[in-house]
GROMACS .gro file of C-alpha atoms in nm:
model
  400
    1UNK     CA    1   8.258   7.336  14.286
    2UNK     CA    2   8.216   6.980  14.237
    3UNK     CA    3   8.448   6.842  14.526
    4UNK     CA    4   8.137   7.063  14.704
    5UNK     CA    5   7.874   6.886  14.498
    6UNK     CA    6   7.987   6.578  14.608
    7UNK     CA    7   8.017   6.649  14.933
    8UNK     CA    8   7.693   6.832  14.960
    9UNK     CA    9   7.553   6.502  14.781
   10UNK     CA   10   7.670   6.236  15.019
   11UNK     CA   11   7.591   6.403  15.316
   12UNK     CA   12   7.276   6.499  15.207
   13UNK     CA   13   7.215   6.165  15.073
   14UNK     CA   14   7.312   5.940  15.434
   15UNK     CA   15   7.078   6.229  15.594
   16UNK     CA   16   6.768   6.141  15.365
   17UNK     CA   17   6.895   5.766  15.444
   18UNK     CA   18   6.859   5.800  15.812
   19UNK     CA   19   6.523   5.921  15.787
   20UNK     CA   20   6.373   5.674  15.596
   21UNK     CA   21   6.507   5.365  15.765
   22UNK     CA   22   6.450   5.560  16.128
   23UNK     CA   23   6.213   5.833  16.152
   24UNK     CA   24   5.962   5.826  15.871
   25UNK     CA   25   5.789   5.596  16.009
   26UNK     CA   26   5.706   5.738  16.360
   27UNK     CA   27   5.488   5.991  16.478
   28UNK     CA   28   5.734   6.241  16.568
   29UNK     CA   29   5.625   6.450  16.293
   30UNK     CA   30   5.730   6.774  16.455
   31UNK     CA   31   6.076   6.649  16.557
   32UNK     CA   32   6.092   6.514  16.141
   33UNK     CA   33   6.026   6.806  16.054
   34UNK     CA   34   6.308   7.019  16.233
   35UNK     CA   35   6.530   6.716  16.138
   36UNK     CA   36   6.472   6.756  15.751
   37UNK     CA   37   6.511   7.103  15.746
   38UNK     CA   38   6.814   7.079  15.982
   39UNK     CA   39   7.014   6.821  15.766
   40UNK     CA   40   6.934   7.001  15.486
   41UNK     CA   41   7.049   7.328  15.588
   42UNK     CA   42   7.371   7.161  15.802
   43UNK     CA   43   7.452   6.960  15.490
   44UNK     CA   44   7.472   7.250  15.271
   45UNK     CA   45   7.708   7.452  15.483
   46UNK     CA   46   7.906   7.133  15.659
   47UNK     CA   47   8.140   7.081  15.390
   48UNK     CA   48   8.320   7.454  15.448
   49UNK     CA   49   8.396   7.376  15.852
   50UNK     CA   50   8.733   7.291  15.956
   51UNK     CA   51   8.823   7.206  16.271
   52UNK     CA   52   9.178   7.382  16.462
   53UNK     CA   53   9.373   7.065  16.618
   54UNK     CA   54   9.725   7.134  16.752
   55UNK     CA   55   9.958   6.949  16.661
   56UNK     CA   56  10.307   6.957  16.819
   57UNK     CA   57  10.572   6.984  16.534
   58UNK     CA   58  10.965   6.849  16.621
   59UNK     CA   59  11.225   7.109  16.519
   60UNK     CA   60  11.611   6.998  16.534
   61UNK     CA   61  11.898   7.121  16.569
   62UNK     CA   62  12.041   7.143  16.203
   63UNK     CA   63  12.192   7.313  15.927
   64UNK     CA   64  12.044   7.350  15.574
   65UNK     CA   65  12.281   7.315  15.294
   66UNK     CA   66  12.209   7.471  14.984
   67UNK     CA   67  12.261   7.315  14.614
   68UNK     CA   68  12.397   7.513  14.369
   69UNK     CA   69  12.135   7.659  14.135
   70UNK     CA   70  12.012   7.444  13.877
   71UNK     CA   71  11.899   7.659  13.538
   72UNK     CA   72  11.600   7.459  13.303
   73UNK     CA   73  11.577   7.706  12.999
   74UNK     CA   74  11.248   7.666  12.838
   75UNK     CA   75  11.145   7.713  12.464
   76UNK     CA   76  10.992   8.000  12.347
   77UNK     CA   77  10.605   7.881  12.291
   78UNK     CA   78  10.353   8.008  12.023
   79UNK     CA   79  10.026   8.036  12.181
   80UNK     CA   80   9.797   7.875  11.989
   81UNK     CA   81   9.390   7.999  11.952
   82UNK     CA   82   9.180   7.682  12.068
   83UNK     CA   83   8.924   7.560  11.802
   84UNK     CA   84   8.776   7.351  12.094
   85UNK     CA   85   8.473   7.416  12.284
   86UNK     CA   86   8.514   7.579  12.630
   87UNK     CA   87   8.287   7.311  12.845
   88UNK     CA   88   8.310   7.558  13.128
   89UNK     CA   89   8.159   7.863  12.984
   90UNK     CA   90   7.897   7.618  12.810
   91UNK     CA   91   7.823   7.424  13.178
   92UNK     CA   92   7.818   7.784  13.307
   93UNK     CA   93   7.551   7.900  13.058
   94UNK     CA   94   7.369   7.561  13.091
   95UNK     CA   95   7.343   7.645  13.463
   96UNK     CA   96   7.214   8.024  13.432
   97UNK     CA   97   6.968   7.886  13.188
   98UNK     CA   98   6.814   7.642  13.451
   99UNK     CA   99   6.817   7.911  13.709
  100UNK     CA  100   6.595   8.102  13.487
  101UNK     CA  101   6.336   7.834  13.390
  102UNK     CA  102   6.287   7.740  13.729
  103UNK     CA  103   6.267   8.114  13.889
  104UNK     CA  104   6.044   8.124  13.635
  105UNK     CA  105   5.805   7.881  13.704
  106UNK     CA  106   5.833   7.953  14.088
  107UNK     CA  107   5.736   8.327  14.038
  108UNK     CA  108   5.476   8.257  13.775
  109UNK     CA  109   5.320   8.018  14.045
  110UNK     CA  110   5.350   8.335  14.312
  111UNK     CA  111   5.149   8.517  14.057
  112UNK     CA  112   4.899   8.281  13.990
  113UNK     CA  113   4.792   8.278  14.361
  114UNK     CA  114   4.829   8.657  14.412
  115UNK     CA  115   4.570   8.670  14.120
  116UNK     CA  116   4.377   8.417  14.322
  117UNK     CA  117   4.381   8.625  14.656
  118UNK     CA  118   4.287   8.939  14.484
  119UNK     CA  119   4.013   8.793  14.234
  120UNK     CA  120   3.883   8.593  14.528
  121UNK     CA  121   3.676   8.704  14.828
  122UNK     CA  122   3.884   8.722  15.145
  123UNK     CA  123   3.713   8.631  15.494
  124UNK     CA  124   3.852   8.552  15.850
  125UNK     CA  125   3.749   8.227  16.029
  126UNK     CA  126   3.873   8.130  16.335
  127UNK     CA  127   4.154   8.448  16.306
  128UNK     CA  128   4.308   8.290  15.983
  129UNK     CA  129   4.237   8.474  15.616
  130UNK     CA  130   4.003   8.257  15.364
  131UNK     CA  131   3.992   8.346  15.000
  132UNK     CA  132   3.705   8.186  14.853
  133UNK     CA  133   3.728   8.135  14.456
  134UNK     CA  134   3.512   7.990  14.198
  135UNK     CA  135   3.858   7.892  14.000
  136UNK     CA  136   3.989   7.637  14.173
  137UNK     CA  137   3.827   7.269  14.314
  138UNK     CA  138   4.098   7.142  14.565
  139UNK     CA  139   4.191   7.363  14.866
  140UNK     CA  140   4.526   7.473  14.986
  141UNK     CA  141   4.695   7.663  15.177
  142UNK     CA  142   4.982   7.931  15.127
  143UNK     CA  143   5.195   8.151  15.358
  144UNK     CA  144   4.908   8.273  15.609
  145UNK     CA  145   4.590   8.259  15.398
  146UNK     CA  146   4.388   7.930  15.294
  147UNK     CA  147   4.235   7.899  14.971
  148UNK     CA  148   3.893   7.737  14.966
  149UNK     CA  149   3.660   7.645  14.659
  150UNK     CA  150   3.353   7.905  14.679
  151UNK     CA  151   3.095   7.575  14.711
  152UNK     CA  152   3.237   7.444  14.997
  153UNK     CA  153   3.107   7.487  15.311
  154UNK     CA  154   3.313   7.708  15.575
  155UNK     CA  155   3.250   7.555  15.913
  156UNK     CA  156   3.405   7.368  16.194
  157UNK     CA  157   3.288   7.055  16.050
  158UNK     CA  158   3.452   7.087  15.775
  159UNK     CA  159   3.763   6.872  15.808
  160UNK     CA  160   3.918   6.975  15.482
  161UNK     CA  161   3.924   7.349  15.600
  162UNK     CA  162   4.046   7.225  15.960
  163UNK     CA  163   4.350   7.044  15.740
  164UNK     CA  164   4.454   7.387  15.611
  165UNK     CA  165   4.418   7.629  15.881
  166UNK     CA  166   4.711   7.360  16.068
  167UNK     CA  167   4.884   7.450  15.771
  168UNK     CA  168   4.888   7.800  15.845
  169UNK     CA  169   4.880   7.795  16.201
  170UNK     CA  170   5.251   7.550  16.163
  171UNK     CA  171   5.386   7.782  15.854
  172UNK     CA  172   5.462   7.513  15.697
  173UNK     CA  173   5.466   7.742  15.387
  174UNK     CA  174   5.840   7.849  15.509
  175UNK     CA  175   5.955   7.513  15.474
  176UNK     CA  176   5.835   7.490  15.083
  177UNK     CA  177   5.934   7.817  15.016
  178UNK     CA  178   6.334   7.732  15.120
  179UNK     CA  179   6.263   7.408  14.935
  180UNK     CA  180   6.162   7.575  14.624
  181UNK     CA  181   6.490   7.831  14.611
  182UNK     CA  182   6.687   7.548  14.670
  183UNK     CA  183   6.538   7.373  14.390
  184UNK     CA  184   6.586   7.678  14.200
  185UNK     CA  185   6.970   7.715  14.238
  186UNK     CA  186   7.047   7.295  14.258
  187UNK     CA  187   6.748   7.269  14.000
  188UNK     CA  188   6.983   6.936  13.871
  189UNK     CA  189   7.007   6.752  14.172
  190UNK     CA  190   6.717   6.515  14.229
  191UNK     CA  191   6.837   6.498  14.560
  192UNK     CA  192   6.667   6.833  14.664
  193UNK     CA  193   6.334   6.717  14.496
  194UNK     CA  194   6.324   6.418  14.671
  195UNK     CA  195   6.362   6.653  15.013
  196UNK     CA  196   6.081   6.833  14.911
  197UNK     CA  197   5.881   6.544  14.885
  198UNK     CA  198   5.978   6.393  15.247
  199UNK     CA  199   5.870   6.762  15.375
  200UNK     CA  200   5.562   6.824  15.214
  201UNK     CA  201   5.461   6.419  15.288
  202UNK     CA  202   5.565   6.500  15.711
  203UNK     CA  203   5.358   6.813  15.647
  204UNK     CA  204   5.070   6.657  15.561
  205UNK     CA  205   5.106   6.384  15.867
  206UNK     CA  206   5.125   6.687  16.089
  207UNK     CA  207   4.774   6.827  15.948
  208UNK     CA  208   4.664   6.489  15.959
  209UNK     CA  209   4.746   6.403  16.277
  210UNK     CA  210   4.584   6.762  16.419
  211UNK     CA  211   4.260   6.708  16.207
  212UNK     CA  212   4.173   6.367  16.370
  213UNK     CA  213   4.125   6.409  16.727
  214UNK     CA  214   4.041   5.968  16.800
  215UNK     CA  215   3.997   5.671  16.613
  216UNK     CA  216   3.648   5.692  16.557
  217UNK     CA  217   3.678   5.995  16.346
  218UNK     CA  218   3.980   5.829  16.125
  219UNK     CA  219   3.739   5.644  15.940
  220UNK     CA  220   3.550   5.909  15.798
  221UNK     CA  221   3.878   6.094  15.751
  222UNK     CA  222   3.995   5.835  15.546
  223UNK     CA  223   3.667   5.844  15.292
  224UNK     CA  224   3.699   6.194  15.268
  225UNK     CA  225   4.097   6.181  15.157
  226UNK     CA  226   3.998   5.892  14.922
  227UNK     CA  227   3.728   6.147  14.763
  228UNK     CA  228   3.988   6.357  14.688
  229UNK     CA  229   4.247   6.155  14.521
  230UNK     CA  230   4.163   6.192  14.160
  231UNK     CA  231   4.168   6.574  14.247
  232UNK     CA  232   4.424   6.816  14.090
  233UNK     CA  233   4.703   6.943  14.282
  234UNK     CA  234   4.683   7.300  14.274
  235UNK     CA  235   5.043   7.452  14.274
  236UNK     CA  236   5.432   7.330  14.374
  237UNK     CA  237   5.428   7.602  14.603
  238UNK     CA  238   5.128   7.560  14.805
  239UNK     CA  239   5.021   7.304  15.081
  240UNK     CA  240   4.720   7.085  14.946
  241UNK     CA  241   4.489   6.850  15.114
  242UNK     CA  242   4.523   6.620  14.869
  243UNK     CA  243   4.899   6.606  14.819
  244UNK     CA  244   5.103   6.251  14.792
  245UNK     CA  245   4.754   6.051  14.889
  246UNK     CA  246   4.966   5.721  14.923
  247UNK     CA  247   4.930   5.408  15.154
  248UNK     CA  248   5.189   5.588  15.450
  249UNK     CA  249   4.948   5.830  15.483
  250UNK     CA  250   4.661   5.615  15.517
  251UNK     CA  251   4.864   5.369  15.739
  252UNK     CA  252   4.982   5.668  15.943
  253UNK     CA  253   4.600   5.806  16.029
  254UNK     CA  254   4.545   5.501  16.194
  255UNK     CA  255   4.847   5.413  16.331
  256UNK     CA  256   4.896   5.390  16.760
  257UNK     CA  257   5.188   5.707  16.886
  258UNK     CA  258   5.418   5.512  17.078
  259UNK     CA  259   5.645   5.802  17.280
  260UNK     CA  260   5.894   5.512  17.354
  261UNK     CA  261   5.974   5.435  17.002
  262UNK     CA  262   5.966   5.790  16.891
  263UNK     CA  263   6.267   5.834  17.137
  264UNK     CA  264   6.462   5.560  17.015
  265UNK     CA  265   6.398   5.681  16.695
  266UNK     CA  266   6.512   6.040  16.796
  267UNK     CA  267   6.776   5.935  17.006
  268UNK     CA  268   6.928   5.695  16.714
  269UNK     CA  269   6.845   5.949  16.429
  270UNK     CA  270   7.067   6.201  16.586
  271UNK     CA  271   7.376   5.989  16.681
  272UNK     CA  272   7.366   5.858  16.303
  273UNK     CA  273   7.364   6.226  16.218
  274UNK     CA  274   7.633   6.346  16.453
  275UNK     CA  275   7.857   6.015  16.306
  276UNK     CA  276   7.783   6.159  15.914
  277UNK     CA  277   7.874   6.527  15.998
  278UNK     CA  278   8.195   6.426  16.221
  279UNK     CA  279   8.313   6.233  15.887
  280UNK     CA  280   8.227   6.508  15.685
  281UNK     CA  281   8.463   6.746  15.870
  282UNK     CA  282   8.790   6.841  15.731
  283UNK     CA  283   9.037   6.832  15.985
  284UNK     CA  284   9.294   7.117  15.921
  285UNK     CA  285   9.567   7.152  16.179
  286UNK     CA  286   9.633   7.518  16.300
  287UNK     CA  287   9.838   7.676  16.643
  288UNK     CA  288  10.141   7.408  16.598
  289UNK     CA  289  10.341   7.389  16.863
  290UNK     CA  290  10.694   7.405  16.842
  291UNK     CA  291  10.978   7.212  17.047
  292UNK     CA  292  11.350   7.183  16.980
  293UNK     CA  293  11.509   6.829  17.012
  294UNK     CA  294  11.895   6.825  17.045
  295UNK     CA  295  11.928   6.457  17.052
  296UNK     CA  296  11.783   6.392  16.743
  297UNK     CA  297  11.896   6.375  16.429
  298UNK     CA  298  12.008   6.563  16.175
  299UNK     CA  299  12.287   6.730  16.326
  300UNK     CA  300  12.438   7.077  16.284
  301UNK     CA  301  12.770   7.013  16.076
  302UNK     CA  302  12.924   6.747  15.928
  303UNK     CA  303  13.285   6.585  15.857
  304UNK     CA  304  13.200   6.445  15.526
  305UNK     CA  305  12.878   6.602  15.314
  306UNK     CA  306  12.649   6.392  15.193
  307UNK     CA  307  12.723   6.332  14.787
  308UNK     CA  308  12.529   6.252  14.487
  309UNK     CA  309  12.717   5.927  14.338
  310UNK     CA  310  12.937   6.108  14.026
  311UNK     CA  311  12.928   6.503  14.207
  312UNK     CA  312  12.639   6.749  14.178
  313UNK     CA  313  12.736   6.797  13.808
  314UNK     CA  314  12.630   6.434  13.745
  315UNK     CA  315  12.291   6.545  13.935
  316UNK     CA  316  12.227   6.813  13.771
  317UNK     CA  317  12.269   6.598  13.418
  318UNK     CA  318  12.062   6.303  13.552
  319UNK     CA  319  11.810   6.561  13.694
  320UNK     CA  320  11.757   6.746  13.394
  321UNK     CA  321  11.754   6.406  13.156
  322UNK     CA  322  11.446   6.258  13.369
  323UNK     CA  323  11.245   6.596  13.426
  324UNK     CA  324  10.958   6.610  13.234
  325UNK     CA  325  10.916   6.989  13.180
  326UNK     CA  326  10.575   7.117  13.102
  327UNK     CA  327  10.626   7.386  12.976
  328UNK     CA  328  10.431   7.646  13.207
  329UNK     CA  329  10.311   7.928  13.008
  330UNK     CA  330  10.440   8.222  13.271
  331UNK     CA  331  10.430   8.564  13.164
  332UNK     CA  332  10.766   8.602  13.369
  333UNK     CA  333  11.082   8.528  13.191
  334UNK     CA  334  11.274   8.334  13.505
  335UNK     CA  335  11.093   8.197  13.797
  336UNK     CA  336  11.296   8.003  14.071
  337UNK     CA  337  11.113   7.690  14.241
  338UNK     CA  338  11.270   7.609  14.563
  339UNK     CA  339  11.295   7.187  14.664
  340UNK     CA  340  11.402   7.108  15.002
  341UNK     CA  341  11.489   6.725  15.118
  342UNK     CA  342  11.683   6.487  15.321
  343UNK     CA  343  11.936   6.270  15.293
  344UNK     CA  344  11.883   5.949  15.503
  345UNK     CA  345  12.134   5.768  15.653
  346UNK     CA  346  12.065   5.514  15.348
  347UNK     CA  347  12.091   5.745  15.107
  348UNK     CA  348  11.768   5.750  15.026
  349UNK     CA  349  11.560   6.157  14.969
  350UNK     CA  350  11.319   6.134  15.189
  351UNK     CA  351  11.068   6.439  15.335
  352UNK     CA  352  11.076   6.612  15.014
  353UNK     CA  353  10.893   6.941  15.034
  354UNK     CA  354  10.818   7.216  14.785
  355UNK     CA  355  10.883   7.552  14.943
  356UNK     CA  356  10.824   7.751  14.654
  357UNK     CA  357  10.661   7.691  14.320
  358UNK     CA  358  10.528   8.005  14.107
  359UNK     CA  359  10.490   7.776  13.872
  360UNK     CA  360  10.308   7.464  13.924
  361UNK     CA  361  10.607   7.183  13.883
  362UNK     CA  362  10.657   7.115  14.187
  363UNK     CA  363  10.470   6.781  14.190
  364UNK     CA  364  10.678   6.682  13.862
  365UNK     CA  365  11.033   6.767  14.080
  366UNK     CA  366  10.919   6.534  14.365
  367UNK     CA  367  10.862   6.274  14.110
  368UNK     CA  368  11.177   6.290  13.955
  369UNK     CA  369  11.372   6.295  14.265
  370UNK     CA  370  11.260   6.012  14.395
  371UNK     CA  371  11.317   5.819  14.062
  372UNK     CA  372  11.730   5.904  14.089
  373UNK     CA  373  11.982   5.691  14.266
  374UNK     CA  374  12.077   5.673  14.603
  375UNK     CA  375  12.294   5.927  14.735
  376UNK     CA  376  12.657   5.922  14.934
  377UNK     CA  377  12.508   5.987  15.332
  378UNK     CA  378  12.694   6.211  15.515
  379UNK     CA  379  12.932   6.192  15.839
  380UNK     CA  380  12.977   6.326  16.194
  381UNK     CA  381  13.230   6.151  16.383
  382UNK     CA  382  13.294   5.818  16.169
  383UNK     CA  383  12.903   5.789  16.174
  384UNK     CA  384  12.646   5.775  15.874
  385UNK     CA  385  12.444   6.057  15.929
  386UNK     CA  386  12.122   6.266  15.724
  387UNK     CA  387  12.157   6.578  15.587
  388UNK     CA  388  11.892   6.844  15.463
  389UNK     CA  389  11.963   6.990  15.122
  390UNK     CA  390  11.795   7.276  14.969
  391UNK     CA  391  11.751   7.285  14.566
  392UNK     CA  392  11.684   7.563  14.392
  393UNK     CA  393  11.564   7.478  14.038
  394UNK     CA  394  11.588   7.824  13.763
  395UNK     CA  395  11.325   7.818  13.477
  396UNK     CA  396  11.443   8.030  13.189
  397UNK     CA  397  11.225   8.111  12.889
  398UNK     CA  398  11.441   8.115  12.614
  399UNK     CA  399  11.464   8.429  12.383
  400UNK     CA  400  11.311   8.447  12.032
   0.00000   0.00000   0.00000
């Protein structure tokens, strides 16, 4: 879970990244907006692809020679009850509890406006629902239906009203709605609060940039956001005229579209992308392909076996005086782990692979047999040759 956090985090992170130093700043607030809830979506979900390579794997001509078994007898342990805390169960409850708290708050803002809508009195203008209501001073808009203060006027004048019928008309409501869930199960990550805030600010340039038909009217567009400033934001859930009134969104009113930079911007924003998710891929190599070489080494028998210097008894003693057992706690009473490995023509143990470990120790075997002394290399024909040994290890739990 938290390899994925990270994962989740960095991506998600060079994606937010991206659009501030590329995109926020154009007018392509319909292609911003398919880009933040892209990323966001791709980021959650890119970090369980895999891509199938082939790879071509080598297989010689050989014979494996097996090691007689070695036995590790264990000591009986006494479990002991932990007086320590579990962290895990507590993170785990820590986790449910924040779920709660901010379902919570998300449903008892669904509430709120469902109380609104049926408290209210519903209209239609220009084929999109109003509810009018004497509780509230800042409009919004959520899912299909706007919410309008009862003493404002409802005309096509009205440039507030205009704001939040584009709203509805772009359901732009969706967006804050996956937001919000998301917030609700990474309710810890400020990373998904900070998305919200890049969506709900591109919304807002998108109503913006639909309410103000020419320059001449962004003037008076401008005075009427200013009015609103020191006006309460309704709800986290909704769309408000009067959401994030900062100097980008002043800046943006007025600013010229230029279609040539928004396609660089485009263009550039989705290379970037591509570049963050192909890094983010886990290669995993599937459908090997198998060939036989004769003329390569190992070969299939040999004159003189490769030794350990002193015989396997001396290996056995040196192996078991530098193992570090740990002790697994198996409910079996013998479990075999299975080493396999080659002896270069150096005498060095080189591609050592664990073929079977019930157990766990197979890490701690590795180690250990590449801490042990050169061995005797083989030979085939008055040549040095490498050999590949098998090892199986016996663990024992010793009797009570």
């Amino acid at each position: 879970m938290l390899l994925y956090l990270s994962k989740i985090t960095l991506i998600l992170i060079a994606s937010i990244v991206i659009y501030k130093l590329v995109l926020e700043n154009s007018k392509a607030h319909h292609f911003k907006r398919y880009y933040l809830l892209g990323t966001l979506l791709i980021g959650l979900f890119l970090p369980f692809i895999t891509v199938s390579t082939d790879v071509e794997m080598v297989s010689w001509n050989q014979t494996l020679e097996e090691l007689n078994d070695v036995i590790m007898e264990t000591p009986k342990q006494e479990v002991m009850v932990s007086s320590t805390i579990d962290w895990s169960y507590g993170i785990g409850v820590l986790y449910l509890i924040g779920i709660v708290f901010s379902l919570s708050k998300l449903v008892v803002e669904t509430i709120k406006i469902r109380r609104l809508k049926q408290e209210g009195t519903s209209i239609e203008f220009n084929d999109v629902a109003i509810v009018l209501s004497s509780q509230i001073t800042n409009a919004f808009s959520f899912r299909n239906t706007v919410y309008f203060p009862i003493t404002e006027e409802v005309s096509e004048d009205n440039k507030i009203l205009q704001h939040e019928i584009v709203h509805v008309q772009q359901r732009h409501s969706l967006d804050i709605i996956l937001i919000e869930i998301l917030k609700v199960l990474f309710w810890f990550h400020p990373i998904f609060y900070y998305y919200k805030t890049c969506i709900a600010l591109n919304h807002e340039f998108l109503a913006d940039d639909s309410s103000v038909s020419s320059q001449e009217e962004a003037g008076a567009y401008l005075q009427l956001l200013l009015a609103q400033t020191y006006k309460q934001h309704e709800l986290q859930v909704t769309s408000s005229f009067n959401f994030n009134l900062t100097k980008k969104r002043f800046i943006m009113i007025t600013k010229n579209n230029s279609p040539w930079r928004n396609r660089v911007g485009i263009s550039l924003s989705c290379i970037l992308f591509l570049l963050v998710g192909t890094l983010a891929i886990q290669a995993k190599s599937t459908n090997q392909k198998v060939t036989s070489d004769t003329s390569s080494r190992p070969f299939q028998a040999t004159d003189t076996r490769a030794q350990y210097p002193g015989g396997m008894n001396k290996f056995i003693n040196d192996f078991l005086l530098n193992f570090t057992d740990p002790y697994p706690y198996s409910e079996e009473s013998e479990a075999k782990v299975v080493i396999q490995f080659t002896v270069e023509m150096d005498g060095t143990l080189e591609n050592i692979v664990v073929l079977r470990d019930p157990l766990g120790v197979g890490e701690e075997i590795v180690k250990t047999l590449r801490t042990m002394p050169k061995w005797l290399p083989a030979q085939k024909n008055g040549e040095v040759v490498s050999t590949v040994f098998t090892l199986p290890i016996t663990f024992k739990r010793a009797t009570p």
